[in-house]
Every structure is written in structure tokens, then in C-alpha cells.
Short mmCIF file of C-alpha atoms in Angstrom, two decimals:
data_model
loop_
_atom_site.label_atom_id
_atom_site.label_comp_id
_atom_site.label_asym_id
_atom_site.label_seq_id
_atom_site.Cartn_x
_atom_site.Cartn_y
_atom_site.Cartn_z
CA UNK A 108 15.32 16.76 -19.60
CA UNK A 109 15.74 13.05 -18.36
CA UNK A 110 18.39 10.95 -19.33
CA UNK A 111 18.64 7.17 -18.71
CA UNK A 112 22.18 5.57 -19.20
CA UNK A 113 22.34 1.87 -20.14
CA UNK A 114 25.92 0.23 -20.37
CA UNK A 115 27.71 -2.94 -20.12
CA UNK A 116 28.93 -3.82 -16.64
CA UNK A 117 31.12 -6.96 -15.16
CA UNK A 118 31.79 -8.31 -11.98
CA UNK A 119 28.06 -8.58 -10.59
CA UNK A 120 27.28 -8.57 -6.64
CA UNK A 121 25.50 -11.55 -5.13
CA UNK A 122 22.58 -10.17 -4.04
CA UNK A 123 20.22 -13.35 -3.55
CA UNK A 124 21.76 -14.83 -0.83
CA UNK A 125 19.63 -12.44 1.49
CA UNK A 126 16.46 -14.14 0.83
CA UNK A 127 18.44 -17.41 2.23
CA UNK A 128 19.21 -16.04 5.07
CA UNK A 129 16.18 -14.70 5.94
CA UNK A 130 14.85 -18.55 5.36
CA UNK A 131 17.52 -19.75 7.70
CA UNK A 132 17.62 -17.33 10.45
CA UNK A 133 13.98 -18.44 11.44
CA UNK A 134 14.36 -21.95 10.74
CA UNK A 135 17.43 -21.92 13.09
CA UNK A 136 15.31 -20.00 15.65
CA UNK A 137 12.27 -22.60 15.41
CA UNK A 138 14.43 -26.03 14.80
CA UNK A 139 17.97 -26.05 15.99
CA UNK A 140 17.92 -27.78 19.57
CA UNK A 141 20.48 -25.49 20.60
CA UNK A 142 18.98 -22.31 20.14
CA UNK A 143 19.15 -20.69 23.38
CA UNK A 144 15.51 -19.08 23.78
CA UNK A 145 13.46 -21.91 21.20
CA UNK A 146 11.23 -19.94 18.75
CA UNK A 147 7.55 -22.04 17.97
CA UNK A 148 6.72 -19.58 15.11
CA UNK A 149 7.67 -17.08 12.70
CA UNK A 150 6.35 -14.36 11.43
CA UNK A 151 7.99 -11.76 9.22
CA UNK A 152 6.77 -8.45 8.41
CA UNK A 153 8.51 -5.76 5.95
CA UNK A 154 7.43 -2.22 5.17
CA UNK A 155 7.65 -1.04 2.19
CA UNK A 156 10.80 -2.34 0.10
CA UNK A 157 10.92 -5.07 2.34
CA UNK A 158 7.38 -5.46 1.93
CA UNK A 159 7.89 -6.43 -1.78
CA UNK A 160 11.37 -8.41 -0.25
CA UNK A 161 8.55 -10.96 1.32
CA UNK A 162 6.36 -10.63 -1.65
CA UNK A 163 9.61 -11.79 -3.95
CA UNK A 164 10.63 -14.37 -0.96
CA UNK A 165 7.23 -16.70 -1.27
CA UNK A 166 7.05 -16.30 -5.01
CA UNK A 167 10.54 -17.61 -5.31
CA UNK A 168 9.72 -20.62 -2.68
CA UNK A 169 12.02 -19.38 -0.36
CA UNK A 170 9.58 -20.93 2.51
CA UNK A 171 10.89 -24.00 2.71
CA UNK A 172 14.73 -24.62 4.63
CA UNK A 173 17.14 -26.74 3.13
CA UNK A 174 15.95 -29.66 4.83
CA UNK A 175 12.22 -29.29 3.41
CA UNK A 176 10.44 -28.04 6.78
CA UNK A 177 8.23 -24.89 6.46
CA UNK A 178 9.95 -21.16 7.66
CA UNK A 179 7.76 -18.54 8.51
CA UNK A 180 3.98 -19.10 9.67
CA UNK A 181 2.77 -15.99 8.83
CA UNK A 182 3.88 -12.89 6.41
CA UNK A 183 2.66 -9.18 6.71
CA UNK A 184 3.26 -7.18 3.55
CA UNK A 185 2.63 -3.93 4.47
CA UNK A 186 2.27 -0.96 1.74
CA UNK A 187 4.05 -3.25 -1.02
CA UNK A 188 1.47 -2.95 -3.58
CA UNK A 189 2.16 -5.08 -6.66
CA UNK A 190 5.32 -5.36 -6.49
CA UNK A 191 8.62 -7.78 -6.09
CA UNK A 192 11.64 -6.19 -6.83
CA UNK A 193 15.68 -6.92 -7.73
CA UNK A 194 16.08 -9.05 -4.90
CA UNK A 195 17.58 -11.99 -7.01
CA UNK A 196 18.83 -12.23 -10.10
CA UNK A 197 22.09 -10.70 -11.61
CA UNK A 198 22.84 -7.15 -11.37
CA UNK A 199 19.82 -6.57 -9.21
CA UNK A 200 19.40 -3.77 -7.21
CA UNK A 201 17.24 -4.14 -4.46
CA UNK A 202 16.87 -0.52 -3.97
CA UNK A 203 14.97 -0.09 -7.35
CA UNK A 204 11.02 0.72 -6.81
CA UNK A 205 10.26 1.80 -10.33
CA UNK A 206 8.10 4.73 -10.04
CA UNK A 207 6.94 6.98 -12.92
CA UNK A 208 9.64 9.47 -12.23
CA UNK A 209 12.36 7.37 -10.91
CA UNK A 210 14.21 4.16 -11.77
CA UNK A 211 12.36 3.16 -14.92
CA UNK A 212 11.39 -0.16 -16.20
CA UNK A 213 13.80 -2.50 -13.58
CA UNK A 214 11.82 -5.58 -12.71
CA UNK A 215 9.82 -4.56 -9.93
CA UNK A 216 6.33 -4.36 -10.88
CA UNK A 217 5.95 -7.52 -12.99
CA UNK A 218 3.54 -10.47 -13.53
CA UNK A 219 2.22 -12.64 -11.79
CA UNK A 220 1.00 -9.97 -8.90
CA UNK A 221 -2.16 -12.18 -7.55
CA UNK A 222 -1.21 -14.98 -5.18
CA UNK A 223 -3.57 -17.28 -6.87
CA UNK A 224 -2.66 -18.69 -10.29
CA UNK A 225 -3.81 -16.32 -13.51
CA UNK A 226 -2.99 -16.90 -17.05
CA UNK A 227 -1.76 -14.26 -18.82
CA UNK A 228 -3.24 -14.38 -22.68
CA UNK A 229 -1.12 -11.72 -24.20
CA UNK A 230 1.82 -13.25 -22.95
CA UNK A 231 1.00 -17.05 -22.54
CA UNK A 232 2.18 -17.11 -19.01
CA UNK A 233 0.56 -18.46 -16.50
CA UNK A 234 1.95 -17.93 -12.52
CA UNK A 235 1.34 -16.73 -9.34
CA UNK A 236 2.75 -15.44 -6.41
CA UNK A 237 2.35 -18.51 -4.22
CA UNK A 238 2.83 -20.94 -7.32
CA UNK A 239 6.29 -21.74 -6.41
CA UNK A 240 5.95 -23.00 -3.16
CA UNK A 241 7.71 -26.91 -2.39
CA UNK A 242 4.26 -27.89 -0.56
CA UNK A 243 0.95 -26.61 0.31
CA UNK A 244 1.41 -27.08 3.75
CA UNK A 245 4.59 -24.26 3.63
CA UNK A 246 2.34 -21.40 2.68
CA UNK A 247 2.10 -19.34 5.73
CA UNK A 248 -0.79 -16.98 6.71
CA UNK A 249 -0.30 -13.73 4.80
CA UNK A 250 -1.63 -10.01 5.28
CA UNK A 251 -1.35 -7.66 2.54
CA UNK A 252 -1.77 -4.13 3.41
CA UNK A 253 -2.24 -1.48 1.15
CA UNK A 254 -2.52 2.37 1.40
CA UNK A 255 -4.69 4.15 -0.71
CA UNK A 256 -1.34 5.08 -1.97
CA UNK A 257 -0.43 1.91 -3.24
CA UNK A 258 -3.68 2.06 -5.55
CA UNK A 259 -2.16 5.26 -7.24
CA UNK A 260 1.44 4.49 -7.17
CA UNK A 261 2.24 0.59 -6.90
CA UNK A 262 -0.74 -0.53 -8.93
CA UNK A 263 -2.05 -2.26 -5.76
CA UNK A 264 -5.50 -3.53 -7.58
CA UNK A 265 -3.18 -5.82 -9.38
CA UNK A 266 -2.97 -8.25 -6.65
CA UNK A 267 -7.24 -8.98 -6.77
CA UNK A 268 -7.83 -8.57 -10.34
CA UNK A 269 -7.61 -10.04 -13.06
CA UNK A 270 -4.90 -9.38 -15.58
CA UNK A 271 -7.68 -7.73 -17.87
CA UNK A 272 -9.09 -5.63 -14.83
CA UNK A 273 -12.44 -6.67 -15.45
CA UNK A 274 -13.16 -8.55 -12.82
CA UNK A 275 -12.18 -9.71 -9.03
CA UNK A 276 -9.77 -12.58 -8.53
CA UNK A 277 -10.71 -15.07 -5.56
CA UNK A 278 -7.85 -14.67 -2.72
CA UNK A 279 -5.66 -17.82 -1.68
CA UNK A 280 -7.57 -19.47 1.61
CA UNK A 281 -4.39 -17.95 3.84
CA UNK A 282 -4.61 -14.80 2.67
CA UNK A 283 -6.05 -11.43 3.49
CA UNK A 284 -5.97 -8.06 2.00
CA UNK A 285 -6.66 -4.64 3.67
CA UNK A 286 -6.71 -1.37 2.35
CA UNK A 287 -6.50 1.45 4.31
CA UNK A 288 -8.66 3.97 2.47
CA UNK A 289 -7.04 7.68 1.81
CA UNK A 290 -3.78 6.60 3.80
CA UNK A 291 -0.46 7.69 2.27
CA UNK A 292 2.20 5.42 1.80
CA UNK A 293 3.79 6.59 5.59
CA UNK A 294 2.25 7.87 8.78
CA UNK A 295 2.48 11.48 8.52
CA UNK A 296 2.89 14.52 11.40
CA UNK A 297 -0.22 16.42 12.72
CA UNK A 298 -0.59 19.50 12.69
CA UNK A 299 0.91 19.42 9.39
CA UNK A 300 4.41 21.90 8.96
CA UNK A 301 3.25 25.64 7.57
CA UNK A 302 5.72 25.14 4.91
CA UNK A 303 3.60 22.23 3.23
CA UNK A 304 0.67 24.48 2.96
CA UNK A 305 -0.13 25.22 -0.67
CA UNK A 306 -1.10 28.55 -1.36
CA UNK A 307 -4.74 27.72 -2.24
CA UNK A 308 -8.31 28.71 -0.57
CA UNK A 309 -9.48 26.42 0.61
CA UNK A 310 -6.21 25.58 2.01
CA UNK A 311 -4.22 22.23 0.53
CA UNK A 312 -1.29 20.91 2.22
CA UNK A 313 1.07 18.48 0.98
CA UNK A 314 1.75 15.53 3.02
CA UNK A 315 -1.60 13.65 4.49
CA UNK A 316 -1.99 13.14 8.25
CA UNK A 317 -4.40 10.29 8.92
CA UNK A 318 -2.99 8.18 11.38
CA UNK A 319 -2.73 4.65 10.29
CA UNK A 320 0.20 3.15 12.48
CA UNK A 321 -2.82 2.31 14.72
CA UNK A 322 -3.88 -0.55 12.54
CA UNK A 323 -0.57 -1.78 11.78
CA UNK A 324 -0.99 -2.52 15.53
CA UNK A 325 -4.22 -4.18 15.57
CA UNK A 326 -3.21 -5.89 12.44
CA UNK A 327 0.36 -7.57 13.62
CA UNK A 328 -1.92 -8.73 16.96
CA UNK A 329 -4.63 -10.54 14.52
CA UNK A 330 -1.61 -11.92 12.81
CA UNK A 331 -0.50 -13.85 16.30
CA UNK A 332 -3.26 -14.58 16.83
CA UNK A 333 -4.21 -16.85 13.89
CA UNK A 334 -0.81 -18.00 13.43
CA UNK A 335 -0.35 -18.98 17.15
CA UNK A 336 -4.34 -19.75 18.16
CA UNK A 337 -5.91 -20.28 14.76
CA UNK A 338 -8.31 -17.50 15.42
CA UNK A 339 -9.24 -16.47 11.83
CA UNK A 340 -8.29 -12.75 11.52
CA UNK A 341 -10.96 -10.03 10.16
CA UNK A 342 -12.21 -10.88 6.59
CA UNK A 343 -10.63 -8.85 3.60
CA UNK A 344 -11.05 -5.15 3.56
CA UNK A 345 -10.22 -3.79 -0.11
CA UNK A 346 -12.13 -2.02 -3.04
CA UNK A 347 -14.09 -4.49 -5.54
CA UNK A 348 -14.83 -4.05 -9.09
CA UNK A 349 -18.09 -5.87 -8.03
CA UNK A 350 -19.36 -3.49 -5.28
CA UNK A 351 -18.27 -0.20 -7.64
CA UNK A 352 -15.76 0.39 -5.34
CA UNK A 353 -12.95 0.37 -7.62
CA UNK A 354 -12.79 1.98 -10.55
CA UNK A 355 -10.67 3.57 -13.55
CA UNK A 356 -8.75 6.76 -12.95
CA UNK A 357 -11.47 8.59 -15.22
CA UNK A 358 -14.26 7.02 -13.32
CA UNK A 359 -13.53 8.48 -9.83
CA UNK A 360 -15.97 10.68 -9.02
CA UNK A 361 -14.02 13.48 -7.45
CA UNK A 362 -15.17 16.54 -5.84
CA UNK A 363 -14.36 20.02 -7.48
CA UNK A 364 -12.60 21.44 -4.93
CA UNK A 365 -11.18 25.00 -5.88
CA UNK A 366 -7.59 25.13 -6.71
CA UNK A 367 -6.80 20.67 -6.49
CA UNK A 368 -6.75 18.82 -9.55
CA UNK A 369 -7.43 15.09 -8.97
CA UNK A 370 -4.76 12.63 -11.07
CA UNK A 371 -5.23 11.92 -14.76
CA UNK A 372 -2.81 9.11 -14.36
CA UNK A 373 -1.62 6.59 -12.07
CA UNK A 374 1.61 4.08 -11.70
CA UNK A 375 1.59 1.62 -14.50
CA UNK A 376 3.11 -1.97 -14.62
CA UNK A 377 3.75 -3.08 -17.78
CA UNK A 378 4.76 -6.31 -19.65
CA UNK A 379 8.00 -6.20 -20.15
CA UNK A 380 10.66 -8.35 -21.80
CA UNK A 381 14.22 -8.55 -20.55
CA UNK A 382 15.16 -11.46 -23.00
CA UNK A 383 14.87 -14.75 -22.89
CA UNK A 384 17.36 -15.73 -20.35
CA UNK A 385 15.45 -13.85 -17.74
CA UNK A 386 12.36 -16.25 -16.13
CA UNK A 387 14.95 -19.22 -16.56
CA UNK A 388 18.05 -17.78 -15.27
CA UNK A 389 17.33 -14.42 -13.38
CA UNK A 390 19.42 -12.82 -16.39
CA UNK A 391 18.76 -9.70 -17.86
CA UNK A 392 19.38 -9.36 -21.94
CA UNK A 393 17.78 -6.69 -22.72
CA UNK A 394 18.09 -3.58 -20.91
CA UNK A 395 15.88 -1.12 -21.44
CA UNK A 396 13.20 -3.79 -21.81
CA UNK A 397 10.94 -4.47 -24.25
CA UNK A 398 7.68 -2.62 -23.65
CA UNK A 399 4.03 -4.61 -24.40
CA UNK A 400 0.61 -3.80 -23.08
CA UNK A 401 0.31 -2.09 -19.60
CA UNK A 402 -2.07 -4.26 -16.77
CA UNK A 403 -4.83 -2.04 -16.33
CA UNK A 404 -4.75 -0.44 -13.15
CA UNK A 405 -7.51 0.87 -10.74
CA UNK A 406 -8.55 3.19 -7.95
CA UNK A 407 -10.45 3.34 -4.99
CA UNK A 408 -13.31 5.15 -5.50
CA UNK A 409 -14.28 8.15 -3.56
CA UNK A 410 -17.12 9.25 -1.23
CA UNK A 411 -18.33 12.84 -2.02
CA UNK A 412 -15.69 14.34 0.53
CA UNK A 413 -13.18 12.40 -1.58
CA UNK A 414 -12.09 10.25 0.73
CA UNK A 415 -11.87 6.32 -0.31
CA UNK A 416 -14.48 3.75 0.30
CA UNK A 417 -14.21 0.27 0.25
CA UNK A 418 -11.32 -0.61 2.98
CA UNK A 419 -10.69 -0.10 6.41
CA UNK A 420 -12.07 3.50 6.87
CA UNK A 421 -10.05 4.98 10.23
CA UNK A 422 -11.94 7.76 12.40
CA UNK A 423 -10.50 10.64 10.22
CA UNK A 424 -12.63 9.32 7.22
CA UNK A 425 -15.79 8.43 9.62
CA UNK A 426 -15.94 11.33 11.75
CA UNK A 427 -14.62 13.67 8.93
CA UNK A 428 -13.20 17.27 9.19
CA UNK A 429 -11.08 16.88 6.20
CA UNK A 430 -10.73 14.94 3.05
CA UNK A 431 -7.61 12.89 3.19
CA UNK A 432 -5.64 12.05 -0.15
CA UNK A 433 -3.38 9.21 -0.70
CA UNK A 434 -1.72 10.85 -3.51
CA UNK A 435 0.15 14.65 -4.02
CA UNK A 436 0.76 16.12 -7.30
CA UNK A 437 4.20 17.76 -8.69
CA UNK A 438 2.17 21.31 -8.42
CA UNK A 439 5.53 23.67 -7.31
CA UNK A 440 7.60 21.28 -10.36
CA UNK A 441 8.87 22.96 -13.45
CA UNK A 442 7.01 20.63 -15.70
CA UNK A 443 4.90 17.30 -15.42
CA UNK A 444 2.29 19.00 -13.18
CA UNK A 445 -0.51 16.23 -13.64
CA UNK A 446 2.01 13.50 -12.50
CA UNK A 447 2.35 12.62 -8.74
CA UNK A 448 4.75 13.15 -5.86
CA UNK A 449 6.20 9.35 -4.34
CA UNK A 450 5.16 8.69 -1.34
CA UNK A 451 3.57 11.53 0.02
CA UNK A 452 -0.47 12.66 0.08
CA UNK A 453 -2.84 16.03 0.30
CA UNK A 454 -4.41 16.58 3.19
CA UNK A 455 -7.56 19.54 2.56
CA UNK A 456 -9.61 20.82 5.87
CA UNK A 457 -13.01 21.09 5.77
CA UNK A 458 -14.84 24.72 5.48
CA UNK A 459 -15.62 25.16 9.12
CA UNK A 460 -18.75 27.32 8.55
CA UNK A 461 -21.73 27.50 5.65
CA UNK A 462 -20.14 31.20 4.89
CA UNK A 463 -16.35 29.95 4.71
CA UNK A 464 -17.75 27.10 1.79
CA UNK A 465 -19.83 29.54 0.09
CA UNK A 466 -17.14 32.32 0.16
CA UNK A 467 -14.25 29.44 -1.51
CA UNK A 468 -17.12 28.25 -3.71
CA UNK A 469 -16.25 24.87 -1.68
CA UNK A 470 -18.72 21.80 -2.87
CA UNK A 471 -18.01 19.67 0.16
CA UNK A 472 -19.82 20.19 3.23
CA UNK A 473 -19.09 22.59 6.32
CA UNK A 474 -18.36 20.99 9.66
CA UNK A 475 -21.55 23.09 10.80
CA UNK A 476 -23.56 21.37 9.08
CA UNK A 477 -21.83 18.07 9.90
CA UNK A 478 -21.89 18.23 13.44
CA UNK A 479 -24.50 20.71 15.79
CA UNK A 480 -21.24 20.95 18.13
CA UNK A 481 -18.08 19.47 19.06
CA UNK A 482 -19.65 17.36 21.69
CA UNK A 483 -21.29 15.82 18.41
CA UNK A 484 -18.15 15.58 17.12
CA UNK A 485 -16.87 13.31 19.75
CA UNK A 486 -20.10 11.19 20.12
CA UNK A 487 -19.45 10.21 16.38
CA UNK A 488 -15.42 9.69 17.11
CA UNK A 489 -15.96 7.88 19.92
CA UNK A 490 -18.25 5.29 18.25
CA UNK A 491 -15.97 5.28 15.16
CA UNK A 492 -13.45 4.04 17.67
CA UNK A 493 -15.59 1.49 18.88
CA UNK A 494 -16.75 0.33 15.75
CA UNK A 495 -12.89 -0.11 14.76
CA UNK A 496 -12.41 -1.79 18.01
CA UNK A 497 -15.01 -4.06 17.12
CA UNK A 498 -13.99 -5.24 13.61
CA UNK A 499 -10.30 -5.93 15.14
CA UNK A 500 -8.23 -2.91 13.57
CA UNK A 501 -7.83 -0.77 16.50
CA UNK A 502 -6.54 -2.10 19.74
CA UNK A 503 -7.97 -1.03 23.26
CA UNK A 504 -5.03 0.02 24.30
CA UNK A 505 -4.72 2.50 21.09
CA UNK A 506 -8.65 3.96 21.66
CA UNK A 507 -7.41 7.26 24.19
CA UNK A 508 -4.97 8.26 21.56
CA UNK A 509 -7.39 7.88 18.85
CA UNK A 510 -9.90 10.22 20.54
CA UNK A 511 -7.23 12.38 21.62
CA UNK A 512 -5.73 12.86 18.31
CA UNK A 513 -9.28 13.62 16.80
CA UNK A 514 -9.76 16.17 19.66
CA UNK A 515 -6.71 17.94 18.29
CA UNK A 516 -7.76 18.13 15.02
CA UNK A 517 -10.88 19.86 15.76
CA UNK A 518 -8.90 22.22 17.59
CA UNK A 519 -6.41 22.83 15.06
CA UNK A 520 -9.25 23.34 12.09
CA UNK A 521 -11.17 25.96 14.52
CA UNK A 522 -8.41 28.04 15.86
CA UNK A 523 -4.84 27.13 14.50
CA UNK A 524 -5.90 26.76 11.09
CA UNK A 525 -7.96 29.41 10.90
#
């Protein structure tokens, strides 16, 4: 059994006040002539919760200082998703993330979610995240990086559709979007601990591996670079409705694999009504809210590994010897099997030979047959690397541990795994 507990309270924190300071620490750093060590730009980047902090901070205008001069030149949202959060208005709690089995319903996952303006016909609203800004000029350049995580459990599609989910939305000239296909919401250990194996042939483990810190890397390094030079960053990497690339929850076209059920459902943002005091004043009236329609959500579709398509694809996912899942399912839970884990993904090895997949009954391919030996292996990493290199999400400096951590893997899947 849940239970949710909704009383009367007095006496409210003041929570907002943080989004003013994080305004005025970097326009003291970039205009007060006394600053020790003089700061020419700012950039902010949050992970996470503070991710959805800067998402919250521009929709809220908080880029402009008290004495109307732009803050920050450049904002990197990593693995926010759609959301905002209780960063402002009374009662808030910041640490509220609304997933489906945890904190339900506080205003985290609300419209608008695109940065471009959208008008909402069920609700008559028209916004956007970026709407609120003093002047034009004060919008800084913006990355928004998603996980194939976010897709499943912060209804990360919101922020290029349209409120229907019929169609693409056009992204704000400063802005770029990147997903990082079958990433979970964190970077996660390799080899992966014993005690997350499943007990499942082929073998699942919970808790997904691919290494995507490296592109956090690349990506703050594009991000100084067009803030500081001008030097216009890679162009958007995310799933379209367009290209088939995203897709409803019933349209991904999953492999069988024995013993893994793919998600029936995903996290859902709804339109909610916390009374009429609420868009004008920040206060909440009614509490549980009043439920309407759910935004329609969608996925990254898969290739026939199961691994995403249509983002940044890392050299896990190009030189495969697993499929990599963004999302984990509540398979050792009492109840509520079909729902998903926070946070964490599945991580499934590959059948290493034509007699391993035929013995598990295994649709996706054996390395074998993917590679004629591991020297093949490494050609194929190696130019993966490149190829990342090349399109600006891996660094040089990063490319040795990339094709060192791939060299472990194949190592671990022949002989530790086995």
C-alpha cells in the first residue's frame, strides 16, 4: 500500500532566493571592478536536479542582474529532461523530482517544457521556457543533454515536440539538444557488481555501463568554445518524430530477448491545476492537484540490438557487444513489476558464439558473427572513436581510455563473464 499525506502547514521557508544568488554570484564575478581575478563569461552547468534548477532559472528570467545586464553566457542542462522543479514558490521543495513511484504530482514536470513558445489548446496557455526573459540579447547559449533515460523517466521528448506529440518543434537559434542514446541517467561501474546480475540466460544485469562522462567532456569544451570564440557547437543530436526515430512506447520495436520485458509505460507529465493563485503568485491551493490530460510522451526508438538510434551513439552502441538499456524494471519488487527502477538501466551481453544464441533461443546476433576476431573488434572501436572525435563529442585526450575501456569489455564478455 501507498499512502500520500496532505495537510495544512505554516511558517513557509524562503526557498527562491537561491536562484538570485546564483544570478548575482556571476554577475559579481563578470562586473564588479573589484573582483580580484575578473571573470569575462559565465557559464553554468547542473546535473540532474540542478539541471532542472537552470531549466527553472531562464524560464523565470532570472538572466538578467538587478541592474539589467545579462548573467550567464551559456547554460548546460545535463540529464534534466522536462522538467523545472520547486525551486520558487511557497512551500517548495527543491528536492521533489516527481517520479511514478515517488513524490507525486509536486510541480516539477509542468508546461511549457519547449524553449520556444507553444500554445497549449486544452489549457489556453501559451509559454515557453525562454519566454520570460527581460531581452533577447540575455538568452545565453544553452545545451540540453538527455539520457536515453530521460526519454523513459523525465518525459525528455517534451522539450522538441509539440504539446500534441505529433510533430517536431523548431529549437530556439541558441539552443542545442543531445541525446545520448541507451545512456542511463548516471555513469555506471564496469565490470558491473555480481550482485546486480539477474538470474536470467542470457544474463541481465541491473545498472547499465556505457560510459558517457566522456561526452560531458567534449560537450562542456564545445560550450567554451562558442560562448568564448563563437565557434558554433555540433548541430542537435536527438530522436525526431520526422526521421521515425521517436516513437510511442507501443511502437518500439524491441527485441525478444528471453527472460527481459521491455516497458509498457513510461514517466508521464500531466496538466495539472494547483488553483488559481499558482502561475500569478507561485501559490499552491490545491494540493493534490487537479489532474487533466497527460502530454504524450515518446521514446527513442531502437536498433534490432535494442539499443537507441537517433542521438549521439558512443562506441558501446557502434562497436556493440551488448545492448545497453536506459531504463530497469522493478523485477525483484513485490508488486508493480512492469513499472521502472529511477535512475538506473539494464545492461544484457551479447551471445559470444552462434551455439550460446541458439542454446538461449537469443534473437540478437553473436559477436562471432559480428566480428571475424578481436582485432576486428578494435578496427571498428577505433574508428568509432574517430568518428566521435570528429563530430566533437569525444575529446583527444579521452580516445586511449575509450579504446581501453572497450578492450576490457571484450575481455570481460569472453572470459569473466563467461
Amino acid at each position: 500500500m501507498i499512502y500520500e499525506l496532505v495537510y495544512r502547514a505554516e511558517d513557509p521557508a524562503v526557498v527562491g532566493l537561491g536562484l538570485a544568488a546564483i544570478r548575482d554570484v556571476i554577475s559579481h564575478a563578470k562586473y564588479d571592478a573589484d573582483t580580484r581575478f575578473p571573470v569575462e563569461h559565465g557559464i553554468a552547468v547542473g546535473v540532474s536536479q540542478t539541471g532542472r534548477f537552470l531549466r527553472h532559472f531562464l524560464y523565470q528570467g532570472f538572466n538578467t542582474d538587478e541592474q539589467g545586464r545579462p548573467a550567464y553566457d551559456g547554460i548546460y542542462a545535463i540529464t534534466a529532461g522536462a522538467g523545472r522543479g520547486s525551486f520558487n514558490h511557497r512551500f517548495a521543495q527543491p528536492s521533489r523530482d516527481a517520479h511514478r513511484y515517488s513524490a507525486f504530482f509536486y510541480p516539477t514536470d509542468i508546461f511549457p517544457f519547449t524553449s520556444q513558445v507553444q500554445h497549449d489548446p486544452r489549457t489556453w496557455q501559451s509559454d515557453g521556457l525562454l519566454a520570460h526573459a527581460h531581452h533577447a540579447d540575455h538568452i545565453p547559449k544553452m545545451f540540453q543533454v538527455n539520457t536515453g533515460y530521460e526519454y523513459w523517466g523525465r518525459a525528455a521528448s517534451l522539450i522538441h515536440t509539440t504539446v500534441d506529440g505529433t510533430r517536431d518543434m523548431a529549437l530556439h537559434p541558441n539552443e542545442r539538444i543531445y541525446h545520448l542514446a541507451s545512456a542511463q541517467h548516471f555513469p555506471w561501474q564496469f565490470p558491473p557488481p555480481e550482485e546486480m546480475q539477474q538470474e536470467t540466460d542470457p544474463a541481465v544485469y541491473r545498472g547499465n555501463p556505457l560510459d558517457q562522462s566522456v561526452n560531458y567532456r567534449a560537450l562542456l569544451v564545445r560550450m567554451v568554445e562558442w560562448v568564448d570564440e563563437e565557434t558554433a557547437p555540433p548541430e542537435s543530436q536527438y530522436p525526431r518524430i520526422e526521421t521515425g526515430t521517436l516513437a510511442a512506447v507501443e511502437a518500439v520495436d524491441a527485441p525478444a530477448i528471453p527472460g527481459l520485458a521491455f516497458p509498457k509505460v513510461m514517466h508521464t507529465a500531466y496538466r495539472a491545476d494547483y488553483g488559481p493563485r499558482w502561475r500569478t503568485d507561485g501559490v499552491v491551493t490545491a494540493q493534490p492537484p487537479r489532474l487533466d490530460s497527460p502530454f504524450p510522451g515518446r521514446v527513442p526508438q531502437v536498433d534490432s540490438l535494442g539499443n537507441e538510434v537517433g542521438g549521439v551513439r558512443n562506441v558501446g552502441v557502434r562497436a556493440p557487444l551488448a545492448t545497453y538499456l536506459p531504463w530497469n524494471l522493478r523485477v525483484d519488487a513485490p508488486a508493480n513489476k512492469n513499472e521502472m527502477t529511477d535512475f538506473y538501466g539494464t545492461y544484457v551481453p551479447l551471445p559470444t558464439t552462434k551455439a550460446k544464441k541458439e542454446a538461449t533461443g537469443d534473437p540478437r546476433p553473436s559477436i562471432e558473427t559480428l566480428y571475424d576476431s578481436r582485432s576486428a573488434y578494435q578496427d571498428q572501436v577505433q574508428q568509432a572513436a574517430d568518428a566521435l572525435i570528429e563530430q566533437g563529442f569525444l575529446l583527444p585526450d579521452d580516445r586511449e581510455r575509450v579504446v581501453e575501456r572497450a578492450a576490457q569489455v571484450w575481455t570481460w564478455v569472453h572470459e569473466g563473464h563467461e
